PDB file of C-alpha atoms in Angstrom:
ATOM      1  CA  UNK A   1     105.371  41.308  86.582  1.00  0.00           C
ATOM      2  CA  UNK A   2     108.396  42.389  88.608  1.00  0.00           C
ATOM      3  CA  UNK A   3     110.918  40.915  86.131  1.00  0.00           C
ATOM      4  CA  UNK A   4     109.348  42.831  83.219  1.00  0.00           C
ATOM      5  CA  UNK A   5     108.194  39.731  81.337  1.00  0.00           C
ATOM      6  CA  UNK A   6     104.846  40.146  79.473  1.00  0.00           C
ATOM      7  CA  UNK A   7     101.871  38.710  81.261  1.00  0.00           C
ATOM      8  CA  UNK A   8      99.925  36.042  79.323  1.00  0.00           C
ATOM      9  CA  UNK A   9      96.391  34.878  79.883  1.00  0.00           C
ATOM     10  CA  UNK A  10      95.855  31.259  80.873  1.00  0.00           C
ATOM     11  CA  UNK A  11      95.020  28.864  78.006  1.00  0.00           C
ATOM     12  CA  UNK A  12      91.622  27.230  78.058  1.00  0.00           C
ATOM     13  CA  UNK A  13      91.714  23.548  77.245  1.00  0.00           C
ATOM     14  CA  UNK A  14      89.490  22.457  74.353  1.00  0.00           C
ATOM     15  CA  UNK A  15      88.376  18.922  73.670  1.00  0.00           C
ATOM     16  CA  UNK A  16      87.954  18.499  69.867  1.00  0.00           C
ATOM     17  CA  UNK A  17      85.694  15.501  70.453  1.00  0.00           C
ATOM     18  CA  UNK A  18      83.247  17.326  72.661  1.00  0.00           C
ATOM     19  CA  UNK A  19      79.845  18.181  71.162  1.00  0.00           C
ATOM     20  CA  UNK A  20      79.307  21.840  70.247  1.00  0.00           C
ATOM     21  CA  UNK A  21      76.953  23.720  72.461  1.00  0.00           C
ATOM     22  CA  UNK A  22      73.389  23.950  71.143  1.00  0.00           C
ATOM     23  CA  UNK A  23      72.155  27.371  70.082  1.00  0.00           C
ATOM     24  CA  UNK A  24      69.442  28.810  72.307  1.00  0.00           C
ATOM     25  CA  UNK A  25      65.885  28.025  71.353  1.00  0.00           C
ATOM     26  CA  UNK A  26      64.298  30.919  69.419  1.00  0.00           C
ATOM     27  CA  UNK A  27      61.588  32.779  71.255  1.00  0.00           C
ATOM     28  CA  UNK A  28      58.382  32.673  69.173  1.00  0.00           C
ATOM     29  CA  UNK A  29      56.056  33.582  72.016  1.00  0.00           C
ATOM     30  CA  UNK A  30      53.321  31.458  73.645  1.00  0.00           C
ATOM     31  CA  UNK A  31      52.343  28.035  72.252  1.00  0.00           C
ATOM     32  CA  UNK A  32      50.161  27.923  69.131  1.00  0.00           C
ATOM     33  CA  UNK A  33      46.402  27.787  69.702  1.00  0.00           C
ATOM     34  CA  UNK A  34      45.998  26.232  66.234  1.00  0.00           C
ATOM     35  CA  UNK A  35      46.869  22.608  65.457  1.00  0.00           C
ATOM     36  CA  UNK A  36      47.287  22.317  61.689  1.00  0.00           C
ATOM     37  CA  UNK A  37      47.605  18.534  61.964  1.00  0.00           C
ATOM     38  CA  UNK A  38      43.840  18.519  62.552  1.00  0.00           C
ATOM     39  CA  UNK A  39      42.985  20.674  59.517  1.00  0.00           C
ATOM     40  CA  UNK A  40      39.775  19.665  57.756  1.00  0.00           C
ATOM     41  CA  UNK A  41      37.454  20.835  54.962  1.00  0.00           C
ATOM     42  CA  UNK A  42      33.839  20.508  56.127  1.00  0.00           C
ATOM     43  CA  UNK A  43      31.417  20.222  53.225  1.00  0.00           C
ATOM     44  CA  UNK A  44      34.004  21.045  50.565  1.00  0.00           C
ATOM     45  CA  UNK A  45      33.984  19.116  47.294  1.00  0.00           C
ATOM     46  CA  UNK A  46      36.397  19.643  44.409  1.00  0.00           C
ATOM     47  CA  UNK A  47      33.741  18.555  41.928  1.00  0.00           C
ATOM     48  CA  UNK A  48      35.988  16.402  39.719  1.00  0.00           C
ATOM     49  CA  UNK A  49      38.248  13.358  40.203  1.00  0.00           C
ATOM     50  CA  UNK A  50      41.817  14.021  41.236  1.00  0.00           C
ATOM     51  CA  UNK A  51      43.195  12.953  37.871  1.00  0.00           C
ATOM     52  CA  UNK A  52      41.053  15.576  36.113  1.00  0.00           C
ATOM     53  CA  UNK A  53      42.389  18.241  38.477  1.00  0.00           C
ATOM     54  CA  UNK A  54      45.969  17.166  37.757  1.00  0.00           C
ATOM     55  CA  UNK A  55      45.415  17.166  33.989  1.00  0.00           C
ATOM     56  CA  UNK A  56      43.874  20.625  34.173  1.00  0.00           C
ATOM     57  CA  UNK A  57      46.760  22.036  36.220  1.00  0.00           C
ATOM     58  CA  UNK A  58      49.207  20.569  33.707  1.00  0.00           C
ATOM     59  CA  UNK A  59      47.297  22.086  30.783  1.00  0.00           C
ATOM     60  CA  UNK A  60      47.140  25.434  32.523  1.00  0.00           C
ATOM     61  CA  UNK A  61      50.842  25.400  33.409  1.00  0.00           C
ATOM     62  CA  UNK A  62      52.078  24.322  29.961  1.00  0.00           C
ATOM     63  CA  UNK A  63      49.515  25.117  27.268  1.00  0.00           C
ATOM     64  CA  UNK A  64      48.099  28.466  28.468  1.00  0.00           C
ATOM     65  CA  UNK A  65      51.470  30.280  28.582  1.00  0.00           C
ATOM     66  CA  UNK A  66      52.382  28.984  25.115  1.00  0.00           C
ATOM     67  CA  UNK A  67      49.292  30.390  23.421  1.00  0.00           C
ATOM     68  CA  UNK A  68      49.585  33.674  21.563  1.00  0.00           C
ATOM     69  CA  UNK A  69      48.646  36.778  23.524  1.00  0.00           C
ATOM     70  CA  UNK A  70      45.559  37.390  21.377  1.00  0.00           C
ATOM     71  CA  UNK A  71      44.555  33.712  21.060  1.00  0.00           C
ATOM     72  CA  UNK A  72      41.556  34.061  23.352  1.00  0.00           C
ATOM     73  CA  UNK A  73      39.486  31.500  21.436  1.00  0.00           C
ATOM     74  CA  UNK A  74      41.765  28.513  22.203  1.00  0.00           C
ATOM     75  CA  UNK A  75      41.996  29.462  25.864  1.00  0.00           C
ATOM     76  CA  UNK A  76      38.227  29.816  26.127  1.00  0.00           C
ATOM     77  CA  UNK A  77      37.858  26.446  24.400  1.00  0.00           C
ATOM     78  CA  UNK A  78      40.189  24.797  26.919  1.00  0.00           C
ATOM     79  CA  UNK A  79      38.239  26.273  29.806  1.00  0.00           C
ATOM     80  CA  UNK A  80      34.973  25.025  28.318  1.00  0.00           C
ATOM     81  CA  UNK A  81      36.532  21.587  27.826  1.00  0.00           C
ATOM     82  CA  UNK A  82      37.110  21.460  31.573  1.00  0.00           C
ATOM     83  CA  UNK A  83      33.596  22.571  32.456  1.00  0.00           C
ATOM     84  CA  UNK A  84      33.717  26.373  32.572  1.00  0.00           C
ATOM     85  CA  UNK A  85      30.778  28.347  31.195  1.00  0.00           C
ATOM     86  CA  UNK A  86      32.334  30.930  28.886  1.00  0.00           C
ATOM     87  CA  UNK A  87      30.270  33.328  26.768  1.00  0.00           C
ATOM     88  CA  UNK A  88      31.046  34.680  23.333  1.00  0.00           C
ATOM     89  CA  UNK A  89      33.913  37.042  22.506  1.00  0.00           C
ATOM     90  CA  UNK A  90      35.437  36.680  25.975  1.00  0.00           C
ATOM     91  CA  UNK A  91      39.021  37.945  26.386  1.00  0.00           C
ATOM     92  CA  UNK A  92      41.299  35.851  28.632  1.00  0.00           C
ATOM     93  CA  UNK A  93      45.011  36.579  28.802  1.00  0.00           C
ATOM     94  CA  UNK A  94      47.507  33.676  28.824  1.00  0.00           C
ATOM     95  CA  UNK A  95      48.747  34.236  32.395  1.00  0.00           C
ATOM     96  CA  UNK A  96      45.260  34.193  33.971  1.00  0.00           C
ATOM     97  CA  UNK A  97      44.807  31.280  36.389  1.00  0.00           C
ATOM     98  CA  UNK A  98      41.729  29.235  37.274  1.00  0.00           C
ATOM     99  CA  UNK A  99      41.924  26.751  40.149  1.00  0.00           C
ATOM    100  CA  UNK A 100      38.805  24.746  39.215  1.00  0.00           C
ATOM    101  CA  UNK A 101      37.361  25.937  35.879  1.00  0.00           C
ATOM    102  CA  UNK A 102      34.187  23.875  36.307  1.00  0.00           C
ATOM    103  CA  UNK A 103      33.209  26.364  39.040  1.00  0.00           C
ATOM    104  CA  UNK A 104      33.679  29.429  36.803  1.00  0.00           C
ATOM    105  CA  UNK A 105      31.129  31.290  34.667  1.00  0.00           C
ATOM    106  CA  UNK A 106      32.053  34.299  32.487  1.00  0.00           C
ATOM    107  CA  UNK A 107      29.430  36.156  30.477  1.00  0.00           C
ATOM    108  CA  UNK A 108      29.608  37.497  26.926  1.00  0.00           C
ATOM    109  CA  UNK A 109      32.223  40.151  26.026  1.00  0.00           C
ATOM    110  CA  UNK A 110      33.943  40.097  29.428  1.00  0.00           C
ATOM    111  CA  UNK A 111      37.711  40.526  29.869  1.00  0.00           C
ATOM    112  CA  UNK A 112      40.139  38.777  32.233  1.00  0.00           C
ATOM    113  CA  UNK A 113      43.582  40.406  32.403  1.00  0.00           C
ATOM    114  CA  UNK A 114      47.153  39.260  32.919  1.00  0.00           C
ATOM    115  CA  UNK A 115      47.969  37.404  36.153  1.00  0.00           C
ATOM    116  CA  UNK A 116      44.377  37.403  37.364  1.00  0.00           C
ATOM    117  CA  UNK A 117      43.630  34.486  39.707  1.00  0.00           C
ATOM    118  CA  UNK A 118      40.246  32.798  40.000  1.00  0.00           C
ATOM    119  CA  UNK A 119      40.704  30.861  43.248  1.00  0.00           C
ATOM    120  CA  UNK A 120      37.503  28.995  42.579  1.00  0.00           C
ATOM    121  CA  UNK A 121      37.005  26.665  45.528  1.00  0.00           C
ATOM    122  CA  UNK A 122      33.401  27.898  45.297  1.00  0.00           C
ATOM    123  CA  UNK A 123      31.654  29.293  42.194  1.00  0.00           C
ATOM    124  CA  UNK A 124      32.862  32.549  40.643  1.00  0.00           C
ATOM    125  CA  UNK A 125      30.357  34.138  38.260  1.00  0.00           C
ATOM    126  CA  UNK A 126      30.940  37.151  36.017  1.00  0.00           C
ATOM    127  CA  UNK A 127      28.149  38.768  34.046  1.00  0.00           C
ATOM    128  CA  UNK A 128      28.392  40.344  30.597  1.00  0.00           C
ATOM    129  CA  UNK A 129      30.823  43.171  29.726  1.00  0.00           C
ATOM    130  CA  UNK A 130      32.774  42.757  32.960  1.00  0.00           C
ATOM    131  CA  UNK A 131      36.482  43.600  33.302  1.00  0.00           C
ATOM    132  CA  UNK A 132      38.836  42.022  35.825  1.00  0.00           C
ATOM    133  CA  UNK A 133      42.159  43.812  35.385  1.00  0.00           C
ATOM    134  CA  UNK A 134      45.672  42.456  35.792  1.00  0.00           C
ATOM    135  CA  UNK A 135      46.898  40.911  39.045  1.00  0.00           C
ATOM    136  CA  UNK A 136      43.486  40.896  40.724  1.00  0.00           C
ATOM    137  CA  UNK A 137      42.715  37.955  43.004  1.00  0.00           C
ATOM    138  CA  UNK A 138      39.206  36.536  43.309  1.00  0.00           C
ATOM    139  CA  UNK A 139      39.309  34.391  46.438  1.00  0.00           C
ATOM    140  CA  UNK A 140      36.453  32.064  47.408  1.00  0.00           C
ATOM    141  CA  UNK A 141      38.305  30.294  50.229  1.00  0.00           C
ATOM    142  CA  UNK A 142      39.363  31.238  53.744  1.00  0.00           C
ATOM    143  CA  UNK A 143      39.561  29.647  57.209  1.00  0.00           C
ATOM    144  CA  UNK A 144      37.585  29.858  60.436  1.00  0.00           C
ATOM    145  CA  UNK A 145      39.749  32.077  62.672  1.00  0.00           C
ATOM    146  CA  UNK A 146      38.134  30.715  65.850  1.00  0.00           C
ATOM    147  CA  UNK A 147      38.601  27.025  64.970  1.00  0.00           C
ATOM    148  CA  UNK A 148      41.726  25.376  66.439  1.00  0.00           C
ATOM    149  CA  UNK A 149      41.630  22.998  63.451  1.00  0.00           C
ATOM    150  CA  UNK A 150      41.765  25.923  60.942  1.00  0.00           C
ATOM    151  CA  UNK A 151      38.680  24.636  59.097  1.00  0.00           C
ATOM    152  CA  UNK A 152      38.236  25.640  55.462  1.00  0.00           C
ATOM    153  CA  UNK A 153      35.427  28.091  54.669  1.00  0.00           C
ATOM    154  CA  UNK A 154      34.207  28.804  51.139  1.00  0.00           C
ATOM    155  CA  UNK A 155      31.658  31.180  49.610  1.00  0.00           C
ATOM    156  CA  UNK A 156      30.882  32.223  46.014  1.00  0.00           C
ATOM    157  CA  UNK A 157      31.741  35.505  44.300  1.00  0.00           C
ATOM    158  CA  UNK A 158      29.395  37.292  41.899  1.00  0.00           C
ATOM    159  CA  UNK A 159      30.397  40.212  39.667  1.00  0.00           C
ATOM    160  CA  UNK A 160      27.364  41.629  37.899  1.00  0.00           C
ATOM    161  CA  UNK A 161      27.056  43.002  34.368  1.00  0.00           C
ATOM    162  CA  UNK A 162      29.311  45.900  33.395  1.00  0.00           C
ATOM    163  CA  UNK A 163      31.383  45.931  36.586  1.00  0.00           C
ATOM    164  CA  UNK A 164      35.088  46.751  36.434  1.00  0.00           C
ATOM    165  CA  UNK A 165      37.571  45.389  38.967  1.00  0.00           C
ATOM    166  CA  UNK A 166      40.704  47.471  38.412  1.00  0.00           C
ATOM    167  CA  UNK A 167      44.286  46.268  38.777  1.00  0.00           C
ATOM    168  CA  UNK A 168      45.605  44.344  41.785  1.00  0.00           C
ATOM    169  CA  UNK A 169      42.344  44.089  43.743  1.00  0.00           C
ATOM    170  CA  UNK A 170      41.436  41.424  46.302  1.00  0.00           C
ATOM    171  CA  UNK A 171      37.849  40.147  46.265  1.00  0.00           C
ATOM    172  CA  UNK A 172      36.957  38.150  49.371  1.00  0.00           C
ATOM    173  CA  UNK A 173      34.684  35.097  49.668  1.00  0.00           C
ATOM    174  CA  UNK A 174      30.953  35.761  49.520  1.00  0.00           C
ATOM    175  CA  UNK A 175      31.233  39.199  47.890  1.00  0.00           C
ATOM    176  CA  UNK A 176      28.815  40.488  45.253  1.00  0.00           C
ATOM    177  CA  UNK A 177      29.829  43.471  43.163  1.00  0.00           C
ATOM    178  CA  UNK A 178      26.807  45.287  41.761  1.00  0.00           C
ATOM    179  CA  UNK A 179      26.201  45.963  38.088  1.00  0.00           C
ATOM    180  CA  UNK A 180      28.352  48.710  36.536  1.00  0.00           C
ATOM    181  CA  UNK A 181      30.322  49.275  39.744  1.00  0.00           C
ATOM    182  CA  UNK A 182      33.998  50.239  39.554  1.00  0.00           C
ATOM    183  CA  UNK A 183      36.420  48.838  42.131  1.00  0.00           C
ATOM    184  CA  UNK A 184      39.492  51.106  42.269  1.00  0.00           C
ATOM    185  CA  UNK A 185      43.024  49.799  41.874  1.00  0.00           C
ATOM    186  CA  UNK A 186      44.495  47.859  44.795  1.00  0.00           C
ATOM    187  CA  UNK A 187      41.262  47.821  46.752  1.00  0.00           C
ATOM    188  CA  UNK A 188      40.397  45.004  49.145  1.00  0.00           C
ATOM    189  CA  UNK A 189      36.708  44.097  48.987  1.00  0.00           C
ATOM    190  CA  UNK A 190      35.292  42.246  51.997  1.00  0.00           C
ATOM    191  CA  UNK A 191      31.579  43.006  51.605  1.00  0.00           C
ATOM    192  CA  UNK A 192      29.063  43.643  48.833  1.00  0.00           C
ATOM    193  CA  UNK A 193      29.492  46.793  46.753  1.00  0.00           C
ATOM    194  CA  UNK A 194      26.480  48.699  45.361  1.00  0.00           C
ATOM    195  CA  UNK A 195      25.625  48.926  41.682  1.00  0.00           C
ATOM    196  CA  UNK A 196      27.030  51.779  39.572  1.00  0.00           C
ATOM    197  CA  UNK A 197      29.269  53.187  42.285  1.00  0.00           C
ATOM    198  CA  UNK A 198      32.992  53.931  42.317  1.00  0.00           C
ATOM    199  CA  UNK A 199      34.373  52.041  45.300  1.00  0.00           C
ATOM    200  CA  UNK A 200      37.955  52.266  46.560  1.00  0.00           C
ATOM    201  CA  UNK A 201      40.140  51.512  49.544  1.00  0.00           C
ATOM    202  CA  UNK A 202      41.209  48.773  51.899  1.00  0.00           C
ATOM    203  CA  UNK A 203      38.681  47.974  53.154  1.00  0.00           C
ATOM    204  CA  UNK A 204      36.795  49.053  50.035  1.00  0.00           C
ATOM    205  CA  UNK A 205      33.968  51.574  50.455  1.00  0.00           C
ATOM    206  CA  UNK A 206      31.575  53.257  48.007  1.00  0.00           C
ATOM    207  CA  UNK A 207      32.650  56.812  47.182  1.00  0.00           C
ATOM    208  CA  UNK A 208      30.301  58.181  44.543  1.00  0.00           C
ATOM    209  CA  UNK A 209      28.007  57.237  41.685  1.00  0.00           C
ATOM    210  CA  UNK A 210      29.771  56.073  38.537  1.00  0.00           C
ATOM    211  CA  UNK A 211      28.579  58.310  35.740  1.00  0.00           C
ATOM    212  CA  UNK A 212      28.568  56.628  32.322  1.00  0.00           C
ATOM    213  CA  UNK A 213      27.629  58.738  29.318  1.00  0.00           C
ATOM    214  CA  UNK A 214      24.709  57.518  27.254  1.00  0.00           C
ATOM    215  CA  UNK A 215      26.478  58.119  23.953  1.00  0.00           C
ATOM    216  CA  UNK A 216      28.351  55.100  22.605  1.00  0.00           C
ATOM    217  CA  UNK A 217      31.082  55.913  20.050  1.00  0.00           C
ATOM    218  CA  UNK A 218      30.294  54.586  16.606  1.00  0.00           C
TER     219      UNK A 218
END
């Protein structure tokens, strides 16, 4: 200004009782083609009353983790009590999880490692001398990607005698793993794998024949 006084900006009046302005709506793209309010489970049956399911989940959450690491017998007995078919000398670690044990079958001398999940909406069957290593996820449930109601889809999993599913693998619904196959660590298996092959990758593919020596240490 001509008189040398500092120039000040005009004050904006503010009404403390006025409602704050709403933040802009987030942009999440076009409208959803799926309506989860219409979700349904065609043909799916749990196989037991709801109270049995709740009791099992309580037992699994409280009793399993409290058992000793090598106390495989009590854990196998609990699974049998709830309808699982468990063979002799089966190894099951205390952090393994079974959604519906009455849909699970594990053959003689097989091992189930730490943090393995049997998501058994449909049957999961393991043969004899199978190994499912830690953090692997056997998943029998998915959803129809073309259905706007996101319908549940289920299919069984079969792991044949002598197969080894190494650590942190995903086994998809409907998959059969052939006898004596080896599924490499962190593989994702979406289709059947041939017997006595080493199979790796995501998606998992057969790589070569699994050679097992005929001599068994004494």
